[in-house]
CSV table of C-alpha atoms in Angstrom, one decimal:
chain,number,residue,atom,x,y,z
A,1,UNK,CA,-36.4,6.1,-10.9
A,2,UNK,CA,-35.6,9.7,-9.8
A,3,UNK,CA,-34.8,8.4,-6.3
A,4,UNK,CA,-32.4,5.7,-7.8
A,5,UNK,CA,-30.7,8.3,-10.0
A,6,UNK,CA,-30.3,10.7,-7.1
A,7,UNK,CA,-28.1,8.2,-5.2
A,8,UNK,CA,-26.4,6.6,-8.3
A,9,UNK,CA,-22.7,7.3,-8.5
A,10,UNK,CA,-21.8,10.2,-10.8
A,11,UNK,CA,-18.1,10.2,-10.5
A,12,UNK,CA,-15.6,7.4,-11.2
A,13,UNK,CA,-14.2,7.8,-7.7
A,14,UNK,CA,-17.6,7.1,-6.3
A,15,UNK,CA,-17.8,3.9,-8.3
A,16,UNK,CA,-14.4,2.9,-7.0
A,17,UNK,CA,-15.4,3.5,-3.4
A,18,UNK,CA,-18.6,1.5,-3.8
A,19,UNK,CA,-16.6,-1.3,-5.4
A,20,UNK,CA,-14.2,-1.5,-2.5
A,21,UNK,CA,-17.1,-1.4,0.0
A,22,UNK,CA,-18.8,-4.3,-1.9
A,23,UNK,CA,-15.6,-6.3,-1.9
A,24,UNK,CA,-15.1,-5.7,1.9
A,25,UNK,CA,-18.8,-6.7,2.5
A,26,UNK,CA,-18.5,-9.9,0.4
A,27,UNK,CA,-15.2,-10.8,2.2
A,28,UNK,CA,-16.7,-10.2,5.6
A,29,UNK,CA,-19.7,-12.4,4.7
A,30,UNK,CA,-17.4,-15.2,3.5
A,31,UNK,CA,-15.1,-15.0,6.5
A,32,UNK,CA,-18.0,-15.0,8.9
A,33,UNK,CA,-19.0,-18.5,7.7
A,34,UNK,CA,-18.1,-21.4,10.0
A,35,UNK,CA,-16.3,-23.0,7.1
A,36,UNK,CA,-13.8,-20.1,7.1
A,37,UNK,CA,-12.7,-20.5,10.7
A,38,UNK,CA,-10.6,-23.4,12.1
A,39,UNK,CA,-12.3,-25.2,14.9
A,40,UNK,CA,-15.9,-24.9,16.0
A,41,UNK,CA,-18.1,-21.9,15.3
A,42,UNK,CA,-17.5,-18.9,13.1
A,43,UNK,CA,-15.6,-15.8,13.4
A,44,UNK,CA,-17.0,-12.8,15.1
A,45,UNK,CA,-18.3,-10.0,12.9
A,46,UNK,CA,-15.5,-7.5,13.9
A,47,UNK,CA,-12.8,-10.2,13.3
A,48,UNK,CA,-14.2,-10.9,9.8
A,49,UNK,CA,-14.6,-7.3,9.0
A,50,UNK,CA,-11.2,-6.3,10.1
A,51,UNK,CA,-9.5,-9.1,8.2
A,52,UNK,CA,-11.6,-8.5,5.1
A,53,UNK,CA,-10.7,-4.8,5.1
A,54,UNK,CA,-7.1,-5.5,5.7
A,55,UNK,CA,-7.0,-8.0,2.8
A,56,UNK,CA,-8.9,-5.9,0.3
A,57,UNK,CA,-6.9,-2.8,1.3
A,58,UNK,CA,-3.7,-4.9,1.0
A,59,UNK,CA,-2.5,-4.0,4.5
A,60,UNK,CA,-1.7,-7.1,6.5
A,61,UNK,CA,-2.8,-5.9,10.0
A,62,UNK,CA,-4.8,-8.6,11.8
A,63,UNK,CA,-6.5,-9.1,15.1
A,64,UNK,CA,-6.1,-12.9,14.9
A,65,UNK,CA,-3.3,-15.4,14.1
A,66,UNK,CA,-3.9,-16.0,10.3
A,67,UNK,CA,-2.5,-19.6,10.0
A,68,UNK,CA,-4.1,-20.7,13.3
A,69,UNK,CA,-7.4,-18.9,13.3
A,70,UNK,CA,-8.5,-19.3,9.7
A,71,UNK,CA,-9.2,-22.6,7.9
A,72,UNK,CA,-7.9,-23.4,4.5
A,73,UNK,CA,-11.1,-22.0,3.0
A,74,UNK,CA,-10.6,-18.8,5.0
A,75,UNK,CA,-7.0,-18.4,3.9
A,76,UNK,CA,-8.1,-18.9,0.2
A,77,UNK,CA,-10.7,-16.1,0.8
A,78,UNK,CA,-8.0,-13.8,2.2
A,79,UNK,CA,-5.8,-14.6,-0.8
A,80,UNK,CA,-8.5,-13.8,-3.3
A,81,UNK,CA,-9.3,-10.5,-1.5
A,82,UNK,CA,-5.7,-9.5,-1.5
A,83,UNK,CA,-5.5,-10.2,-5.3
A,84,UNK,CA,-8.7,-8.2,-6.0
A,85,UNK,CA,-7.6,-5.4,-3.7
A,86,UNK,CA,-4.1,-5.1,-5.2
A,87,UNK,CA,-5.4,-5.2,-8.7
A,88,UNK,CA,-8.1,-2.7,-8.0
A,89,UNK,CA,-11.7,-3.6,-7.8
A,90,UNK,CA,-12.7,-1.4,-10.8
A,91,UNK,CA,-9.7,-2.5,-12.8
A,92,UNK,CA,-10.5,-6.1,-12.0
A,93,UNK,CA,-14.1,-5.7,-13.1
A,94,UNK,CA,-13.1,-3.8,-16.2
A,95,UNK,CA,-10.6,-6.4,-17.2
A,96,UNK,CA,-13.3,-9.1,-16.9
A,97,UNK,CA,-15.3,-7.1,-19.3
A,98,UNK,CA,-12.4,-6.8,-21.7
A,99,UNK,CA,-11.8,-10.6,-21.7
A,100,UNK,CA,-15.5,-11.5,-22.1
A,101,UNK,CA,-17.2,-8.8,-24.1
A,102,UNK,CA,-14.0,-7.6,-25.8
A,103,UNK,CA,-15.2,-4.0,-25.5
A,104,UNK,CA,-15.4,-1.2,-23.0
A,105,UNK,CA,-18.2,1.2,-22.3
A,106,UNK,CA,-17.3,4.9,-21.5
A,107,UNK,CA,-18.3,4.5,-17.8
A,108,UNK,CA,-16.1,1.5,-17.4
A,109,UNK,CA,-13.2,3.3,-19.1
A,110,UNK,CA,-13.7,6.3,-16.7
A,111,UNK,CA,-13.7,4.0,-13.7
A,112,UNK,CA,-10.6,2.0,-14.8
A,113,UNK,CA,-8.7,5.2,-15.7
A,114,UNK,CA,-9.4,6.7,-12.3
A,115,UNK,CA,-8.3,3.5,-10.5
A,116,UNK,CA,-5.1,3.0,-12.5
A,117,UNK,CA,-4.5,6.8,-12.9
A,118,UNK,CA,-4.2,6.3,-16.6
A,119,UNK,CA,-3.3,9.4,-18.7
A,120,UNK,CA,-5.9,8.6,-21.3
A,121,UNK,CA,-9.0,6.6,-21.9
A,122,UNK,CA,-8.0,5.0,-25.2
A,123,UNK,CA,-5.2,2.9,-23.6
A,124,UNK,CA,-7.2,1.4,-20.7
A,125,UNK,CA,-7.6,-2.0,-22.3
A,126,UNK,CA,-3.9,-2.4,-23.1
A,127,UNK,CA,-3.0,-1.0,-19.7
A,128,UNK,CA,-5.2,-3.5,-17.8
A,129,UNK,CA,-3.9,-6.4,-19.8
A,130,UNK,CA,-0.4,-5.2,-19.1
A,131,UNK,CA,-1.1,-5.0,-15.4
A,132,UNK,CA,-2.5,-8.6,-15.5
A,133,UNK,CA,0.6,-9.8,-17.3
A,134,UNK,CA,3.0,-8.2,-14.9
A,135,UNK,CA,1.1,-9.6,-11.9
A,136,UNK,CA,1.0,-13.1,-13.3
A,137,UNK,CA,4.7,-13.1,-14.2
A,138,UNK,CA,6.0,-11.7,-11.0
A,139,UNK,CA,3.7,-13.8,-8.8
A,140,UNK,CA,4.5,-17.0,-10.7
A,141,UNK,CA,8.2,-16.6,-10.6
A,142,UNK,CA,8.2,-15.8,-6.9
A,143,UNK,CA,5.8,-18.6,-6.1
A,144,UNK,CA,8.0,-21.2,-7.9
A,145,UNK,CA,11.1,-19.8,-6.2
A,146,UNK,CA,9.6,-19.9,-2.7
A,147,UNK,CA,8.0,-23.4,-3.2
A,148,UNK,CA,11.3,-24.8,-4.3
A,149,UNK,CA,13.0,-23.3,-1.3
A,150,UNK,CA,10.4,-24.5,1.1
A,151,UNK,CA,10.7,-28.1,-0.2
A,152,UNK,CA,14.5,-28.3,-0.5
A,153,UNK,CA,15.6,-26.4,2.6
A,154,UNK,CA,12.6,-26.8,5.0
A,155,UNK,CA,11.3,-30.2,3.9
A,156,UNK,CA,7.7,-29.0,3.3
A,157,UNK,CA,5.5,-31.5,1.5
A,158,UNK,CA,5.0,-30.6,-2.2
A,159,UNK,CA,1.4,-29.5,-1.8
A,160,UNK,CA,2.1,-27.4,1.3
A,161,UNK,CA,5.2,-25.9,-0.3
A,162,UNK,CA,3.3,-24.8,-3.4
A,163,UNK,CA,0.4,-23.3,-1.3
A,164,UNK,CA,2.9,-21.4,0.9
A,165,UNK,CA,4.7,-20.2,-2.2
A,166,UNK,CA,1.6,-19.0,-4.0
A,167,UNK,CA,0.1,-17.3,-0.9
A,168,UNK,CA,3.3,-15.4,0.0
A,169,UNK,CA,3.9,-14.5,-3.6
A,170,UNK,CA,0.5,-12.9,-4.0
A,171,UNK,CA,0.8,-11.3,-0.6
A,172,UNK,CA,4.2,-9.9,-1.4
A,173,UNK,CA,3.6,-8.5,-4.9
A,174,UNK,CA,0.4,-6.9,-3.8
A,175,UNK,CA,2.2,-5.4,-0.7
A,176,UNK,CA,-0.2,-7.1,1.7
A,177,UNK,CA,2.1,-8.6,4.4
A,178,UNK,CA,-0.2,-11.5,5.3
A,179,UNK,CA,1.9,-14.7,6.1
A,180,UNK,CA,1.1,-18.3,6.8
A,181,UNK,CA,3.4,-18.4,9.9
A,182,UNK,CA,2.5,-17.2,13.3
A,183,UNK,CA,5.8,-15.3,13.6
A,184,UNK,CA,5.4,-13.9,10.0
A,185,UNK,CA,8.8,-14.4,8.4
A,186,UNK,CA,11.0,-14.4,11.5
A,187,UNK,CA,11.9,-18.0,11.0
A,188,UNK,CA,13.6,-17.0,7.7
A,189,UNK,CA,15.5,-14.0,8.9
A,190,UNK,CA,18.8,-15.3,7.7
A,191,UNK,CA,17.6,-17.0,4.5
A,192,UNK,CA,18.4,-14.9,1.5
A,193,UNK,CA,16.4,-17.3,-0.8
A,194,UNK,CA,13.2,-16.3,1.0
A,195,UNK,CA,13.8,-12.7,2.1
A,196,UNK,CA,15.4,-11.3,-1.0
A,197,UNK,CA,12.8,-12.6,-3.6
A,198,UNK,CA,10.0,-11.4,-1.3
A,199,UNK,CA,11.6,-8.0,-0.9
A,200,UNK,CA,12.2,-7.8,-4.7
A,201,UNK,CA,8.5,-8.6,-5.4
A,202,UNK,CA,7.4,-5.9,-2.8
A,203,UNK,CA,9.7,-3.4,-4.4
A,204,UNK,CA,8.5,-4.2,-8.0
A,205,UNK,CA,4.8,-3.9,-6.9
A,206,UNK,CA,5.6,-0.7,-5.0
A,207,UNK,CA,7.1,1.1,-8.0
A,208,UNK,CA,3.8,1.5,-9.6
A,209,UNK,CA,2.5,0.1,-13.0
A,210,UNK,CA,3.2,3.4,-14.9
A,211,UNK,CA,6.9,3.1,-14.0
A,212,UNK,CA,7.0,-0.6,-14.9
A,213,UNK,CA,5.4,0.0,-18.3
A,214,UNK,CA,7.8,2.8,-19.1
A,215,UNK,CA,10.8,0.8,-18.0
A,216,UNK,CA,9.6,-2.0,-20.3
A,217,UNK,CA,9.4,0.4,-23.3
A,218,UNK,CA,12.4,2.6,-22.6
A,219,UNK,CA,14.7,0.7,-20.3
A,220,UNK,CA,17.7,1.4,-22.6
A,221,UNK,CA,16.9,5.2,-22.9
A,222,UNK,CA,16.8,6.8,-19.4
A,223,UNK,CA,16.9,10.2,-21.0
A,224,UNK,CA,13.3,9.6,-22.3
A,225,UNK,CA,11.9,8.6,-18.9
A,226,UNK,CA,9.1,10.7,-17.6
A,227,UNK,CA,9.4,12.9,-14.5
A,228,UNK,CA,7.3,10.4,-12.6
A,229,UNK,CA,9.5,7.5,-13.4
A,230,UNK,CA,12.7,9.3,-12.5
A,231,UNK,CA,11.2,10.5,-9.2
A,232,UNK,CA,10.0,7.1,-8.2
A,233,UNK,CA,13.3,5.3,-9.1
A,234,UNK,CA,15.5,7.9,-7.4
A,235,UNK,CA,13.3,8.2,-4.4
A,236,UNK,CA,13.0,4.4,-4.0
A,237,UNK,CA,16.8,4.0,-4.1
A,238,UNK,CA,17.4,6.8,-1.6
A,239,UNK,CA,14.8,5.5,0.8
A,240,UNK,CA,15.9,1.8,0.5
A,241,UNK,CA,19.6,2.6,1.1
A,242,UNK,CA,18.9,5.2,3.8
A,243,UNK,CA,16.4,2.9,5.6
A,244,UNK,CA,18.8,0.0,5.5
A,245,UNK,CA,21.6,2.0,7.0
A,246,UNK,CA,19.4,3.6,9.6
A,247,UNK,CA,17.6,0.4,10.8
A,248,UNK,CA,20.8,-1.7,10.8
A,249,UNK,CA,22.8,0.9,12.7
A,250,UNK,CA,20.1,1.5,15.3
A,251,UNK,CA,19.3,-2.2,15.9
A,252,UNK,CA,22.8,-3.6,15.4
A,253,UNK,CA,23.4,-4.2,19.1
A,254,UNK,CA,19.8,-4.9,20.1
A,255,UNK,CA,19.8,-8.5,21.4
A,256,UNK,CA,16.0,-8.8,20.8
A,257,UNK,CA,16.3,-8.0,17.1
A,258,UNK,CA,19.6,-7.9,15.1
A,259,UNK,CA,22.0,-8.2,18.0
A,260,UNK,CA,21.7,-12.0,18.3
A,261,UNK,CA,22.3,-12.6,14.5
A,262,UNK,CA,25.6,-13.1,12.6
A,263,UNK,CA,26.8,-9.9,10.9
A,264,UNK,CA,25.7,-11.0,7.4
A,265,UNK,CA,22.2,-11.8,8.7
A,266,UNK,CA,22.0,-8.4,10.4
A,267,UNK,CA,22.6,-6.6,7.1
A,268,UNK,CA,20.1,-8.9,5.4
A,269,UNK,CA,17.5,-8.3,8.0
A,270,UNK,CA,18.1,-4.5,7.9
A,271,UNK,CA,17.8,-4.5,4.1
A,272,UNK,CA,14.6,-6.6,4.2
A,273,UNK,CA,12.9,-4.5,6.8
A,274,UNK,CA,13.8,-1.3,5.0
A,275,UNK,CA,12.3,-2.6,1.8
A,276,UNK,CA,9.2,-4.0,3.5
A,277,UNK,CA,8.5,-1.0,5.8
A,278,UNK,CA,7.6,1.4,3.1
A,279,UNK,CA,5.0,-0.8,1.5
A,280,UNK,CA,4.2,-4.2,3.0
A,281,UNK,CA,3.7,-5.8,6.4
A,282,UNK,CA,6.1,-8.7,6.5
A,283,UNK,CA,8.7,-8.8,9.3
A,284,UNK,CA,11.8,-10.9,9.8
A,285,UNK,CA,12.5,-9.5,13.3
A,286,UNK,CA,10.2,-8.8,16.3
A,287,UNK,CA,8.9,-5.3,15.6
A,288,UNK,CA,7.6,-5.0,19.2
A,289,UNK,CA,11.2,-5.3,20.5
A,290,UNK,CA,12.7,-2.6,18.3
A,291,UNK,CA,14.0,0.7,19.7
A,292,UNK,CA,11.5,3.6,19.7
A,293,UNK,CA,13.9,5.5,17.5
A,294,UNK,CA,13.5,2.7,14.9
A,295,UNK,CA,9.8,3.0,15.2
A,296,UNK,CA,10.0,6.7,14.5
A,297,UNK,CA,12.2,6.1,11.4
A,298,UNK,CA,9.8,3.4,10.2
A,299,UNK,CA,6.9,5.8,10.7
A,300,UNK,CA,8.5,8.1,8.2
A,301,UNK,CA,9.2,5.3,5.7
A,302,UNK,CA,5.6,4.0,6.0
A,303,UNK,CA,4.1,7.5,5.6
A,304,UNK,CA,6.0,8.1,2.4
A,305,UNK,CA,5.3,4.7,0.9
A,306,UNK,CA,6.0,3.7,-2.6
A,307,UNK,CA,5.1,4.8,-6.2
A,308,UNK,CA,1.7,5.9,-7.4
A,309,UNK,CA,-0.7,3.7,-9.3
A,310,UNK,CA,0.8,0.5,-7.9
A,311,UNK,CA,0.2,-1.9,-5.0
A,312,UNK,CA,2.1,0.3,-2.4
A,313,UNK,CA,0.5,2.4,0.2
A,314,UNK,CA,1.5,5.7,1.9
A,315,UNK,CA,1.3,9.1,0.4
A,316,UNK,CA,3.7,8.1,-2.4
A,317,UNK,CA,7.3,9.0,-3.2
A,318,UNK,CA,6.3,11.5,-5.9
A,319,UNK,CA,4.2,13.5,-3.4
A,320,UNK,CA,7.1,14.0,-1.0
A,321,UNK,CA,9.6,14.6,-3.9
A,322,UNK,CA,7.4,17.4,-5.2
A,323,UNK,CA,7.3,19.0,-1.7
A,324,UNK,CA,11.1,18.6,-1.4
A,325,UNK,CA,11.6,20.5,-4.7
A,326,UNK,CA,9.0,23.1,-3.8
A,327,UNK,CA,10.9,23.7,-0.5
A,328,UNK,CA,14.3,23.8,-2.3
A,329,UNK,CA,13.0,26.2,-4.9
A,330,UNK,CA,11.5,28.5,-2.3
A,331,UNK,CA,14.7,28.5,-0.2
A,332,UNK,CA,16.8,29.4,-3.3
A,333,UNK,CA,14.4,32.3,-4.2
A,334,UNK,CA,13.2,30.7,-7.4
A,335,UNK,CA,9.9,31.4,-9.0
A,336,UNK,CA,9.2,28.1,-10.8
A,337,UNK,CA,9.8,24.5,-9.6
A,338,UNK,CA,12.0,22.7,-12.1
A,339,UNK,CA,12.6,18.9,-11.8
A,340,UNK,CA,14.9,17.0,-14.2
A,341,UNK,CA,14.9,19.8,-16.7
A,342,UNK,CA,11.1,20.3,-16.7
A,343,UNK,CA,8.8,22.8,-15.0
A,344,UNK,CA,6.3,21.4,-12.5
A,345,UNK,CA,2.7,22.4,-13.0
A,346,UNK,CA,1.3,24.7,-10.2
A,347,UNK,CA,-1.7,22.4,-9.9
A,348,UNK,CA,0.6,19.7,-8.7
A,349,UNK,CA,1.8,22.0,-6.0
A,350,UNK,CA,-1.7,22.3,-4.6
A,351,UNK,CA,-2.4,18.6,-4.9
A,352,UNK,CA,0.7,17.6,-3.0
A,353,UNK,CA,0.1,20.0,-0.2
A,354,UNK,CA,-3.6,19.0,0.0
A,355,UNK,CA,-2.8,15.3,0.2
A,356,UNK,CA,-0.1,15.7,2.9
A,357,UNK,CA,-2.1,18.0,5.1
A,358,UNK,CA,-5.2,15.8,4.9
A,359,UNK,CA,-3.1,12.8,5.8
A,360,UNK,CA,-1.4,14.5,8.7
A,361,UNK,CA,-4.7,15.7,10.1
A,362,UNK,CA,-6.2,12.2,9.8
A,363,UNK,CA,-3.1,10.5,11.5
A,364,UNK,CA,-3.0,13.1,14.3
A,365,UNK,CA,-6.7,13.0,15.0
A,366,UNK,CA,-6.8,9.2,15.0
A,367,UNK,CA,-3.7,9.0,17.2
A,368,UNK,CA,-5.3,11.4,19.7
A,369,UNK,CA,-8.5,9.4,19.8
A,370,UNK,CA,-6.7,6.1,20.4
A,371,UNK,CA,-4.7,7.7,23.1
A,372,UNK,CA,-7.9,8.6,24.9
A,373,UNK,CA,-9.5,5.1,24.8
A,374,UNK,CA,-6.4,3.0,25.3
A,375,UNK,CA,-3.4,2.8,27.7
A,376,UNK,CA,-0.8,2.2,25.0
A,377,UNK,CA,2.2,4.5,24.6
A,378,UNK,CA,2.2,7.3,22.1
A,379,UNK,CA,5.0,5.7,20.1
A,380,UNK,CA,3.1,2.4,19.6
A,381,UNK,CA,-0.2,4.1,18.8
A,382,UNK,CA,1.4,6.4,16.2
A,383,UNK,CA,3.2,3.4,14.6
A,384,UNK,CA,-0.1,1.5,14.5
A,385,UNK,CA,-2.1,4.5,13.0
A,386,UNK,CA,0.5,5.2,10.3
A,387,UNK,CA,0.8,1.5,9.5
A,388,UNK,CA,-3.0,1.3,9.0
A,389,UNK,CA,-3.3,4.5,7.0
A,390,UNK,CA,-0.3,3.7,4.8
A,391,UNK,CA,-1.7,0.2,4.3
A,392,UNK,CA,1.6,-1.3,5.5
A,393,UNK,CA,0.5,-3.8,8.1
A,394,UNK,CA,3.4,-3.7,10.5
A,395,UNK,CA,2.5,-3.7,14.2
A,396,UNK,CA,4.2,-3.4,17.5
A,397,UNK,CA,1.8,-6.1,18.8
A,398,UNK,CA,-1.2,-4.0,20.0
A,399,UNK,CA,-3.7,-4.6,17.1
A,400,UNK,CA,-5.5,-7.5,18.8
A,401,UNK,CA,-5.5,-5.7,22.1
A,402,UNK,CA,-7.3,-2.7,20.8
A,403,UNK,CA,-10.9,-2.2,22.0
A,404,UNK,CA,-13.6,-2.5,19.4
A,405,UNK,CA,-13.7,1.3,18.9
A,406,UNK,CA,-10.0,1.3,18.3
A,407,UNK,CA,-10.2,-1.5,15.7
A,408,UNK,CA,-13.0,0.3,13.9
A,409,UNK,CA,-10.7,3.3,13.7
A,410,UNK,CA,-8.0,1.2,12.2
A,411,UNK,CA,-10.5,-0.3,9.7
A,412,UNK,CA,-11.5,3.2,8.6
A,413,UNK,CA,-7.8,4.2,8.3
A,414,UNK,CA,-7.0,1.2,6.1
A,415,UNK,CA,-10.0,2.0,3.9
A,416,UNK,CA,-9.1,5.7,3.5
A,417,UNK,CA,-5.5,4.9,3.0
A,418,UNK,CA,-6.1,2.5,0.2
A,419,UNK,CA,-8.4,4.8,-1.7
A,420,UNK,CA,-6.5,8.0,-0.9
A,421,UNK,CA,-7.8,11.1,0.8
A,422,UNK,CA,-8.4,13.0,-2.4
A,423,UNK,CA,-10.1,10.1,-4.1
A,424,UNK,CA,-12.4,9.6,-1.2
A,425,UNK,CA,-13.1,13.3,-1.0
A,426,UNK,CA,-14.0,13.4,-4.6
A,427,UNK,CA,-16.3,10.4,-4.2
A,428,UNK,CA,-18.2,12.1,-1.3
A,429,UNK,CA,-18.6,15.3,-3.2
A,430,UNK,CA,-22.2,15.8,-4.5
A,431,UNK,CA,-21.1,17.6,-7.6
A,432,UNK,CA,-18.3,19.7,-8.9
A,433,UNK,CA,-18.7,23.4,-8.7
A,434,UNK,CA,-16.3,25.1,-11.1
A,435,UNK,CA,-15.8,28.8,-10.4
A,436,UNK,CA,-16.4,31.1,-13.4
A,437,UNK,CA,-14.6,34.1,-11.8
A,438,UNK,CA,-11.5,35.0,-9.8
A,439,UNK,CA,-11.0,37.3,-6.8
A,440,UNK,CA,-8.3,40.0,-6.7
A,441,UNK,CA,-4.9,38.9,-5.5
A,442,UNK,CA,-3.5,39.8,-2.1
A,443,UNK,CA,-0.6,38.4,0.0
A,444,UNK,CA,-0.7,37.8,3.8
A,445,UNK,CA,2.4,37.8,5.8
A,446,UNK,CA,4.1,34.4,6.2
A,447,UNK,CA,6.2,33.5,9.2
C-alpha cells in the first residue's frame, strides 16, 4: 500500500496528465486495430500514436491522409477523441459523475477546477454543465448548417452529408482541424456557407468558456466584464483583423494561393485563414505554397493562440496582453501595471514571463533538434514545431516525411502544448516546497 501511495497522484495537475495519457493510450489501441484502418492490415504503432495524440490534444496534425487511411470506425474513434480532448479528460469524467451520482467528491472538484481553471470549487457542477450545453448547441447548429450545405450545393447523399457535418462541427468547435477531405477545406475556399460557419465555431471555441459564460450573463453590460473577458475580446479582434489584412496582402498576388481566386474569394480566404491560424488546423489554401513571410506571420498568430480555459491552443491572448502592458508600463516609468482601470497582480507578471520563456525554450530546442536530424528548411521546421506546440495543426507538408524521432518530438510537443508548460511542471513536481523566509533585496544591472 505504501508503494501505491508513493506513486499515487497528489496534485490535480498530475491527475489531468494521467487522464490525458490514458486517453491517448486508449485511442492508440483502438486505432491500431485492423478495423480502424481502411484496406488490409492495421495501422503501425507510430501512426496510431501520432493520430491519437493529435486528436486528444485537438491539434489536427497527421502523418496519414485521414479520409483515405482510416476506415469509418477509425474516423469515429478520432471524432470521439477530439470531443474528449476538447472538453478535457478530467472535466469529461467529472461531468459523468455529476450526471450519474449527482454529487462530486473533493478530489473530483479539484481536478475539474484545475482543468477548467475555475475560480472556485462550489461552481464546478454548474460550470461543467454549462460547458456541455455550449458545446452541444454550437456543434449542433454548425453540423446542421454544414449538412444542409453539403446536400444542397454539393449533392452529398443525406447520410454522408450528416456525417461530414457532424465531424467537421466537432473538429471546428474543439479547434482540432481534422477534415474528411484529402485537401482539407481547399475545395470550399470560395464558399462562405462552409468557411464562415466553421471559422465562427473556431472563434467561439477559442474565446474560452469563462468568457462565454460571462458574455451570457453580462452581454448588455460591458462595464461589468472582467479583465480576462476584455483582454480576450480585444485581443481576438485585433489579431483577427490584423491577421486578415497581413495574410491577404502578402498572398494577394501569389498564384498558388490567393492570386488565382476572384477578389471576393481572396478576402474570404484571408479572413478564414487568419481565424483558423490562431487555433485550429483547417486550411482553404495550400499552406506549403505560401510565402515564407506568411509562414512567419502565422508562426506569431499560432504562438499567441486563443483565450484561456477553452479549446484553443497557444500561450493564450491574455498571456501576451499581460506582457504588452508590463512592457508599456516599464517604458512609461510606471510602478504598477494597470489594465482597464484595475491593477494587475504581481504574481501574474511572474506567471506570464515563466510561461513564455518555457515555451520559447521548448520551441527553440525542438527546432534545433529537428534541424539536426532532417534536411528541411528552418522556416518549415519552425512552422511545424509551433503548430504542434500551439496545438494548431497546420503544416507545410513535412509531417509525414519526418523520421520517427521527429514525429516523436511532435507528439511530445502536442502533449505539452495541450496541457501547458506550467501544468505539466506542476504535475511532475514531487511536492510543493513553500518558503517560510525571504532573502534581502538587491538589484543587478539590467541592459
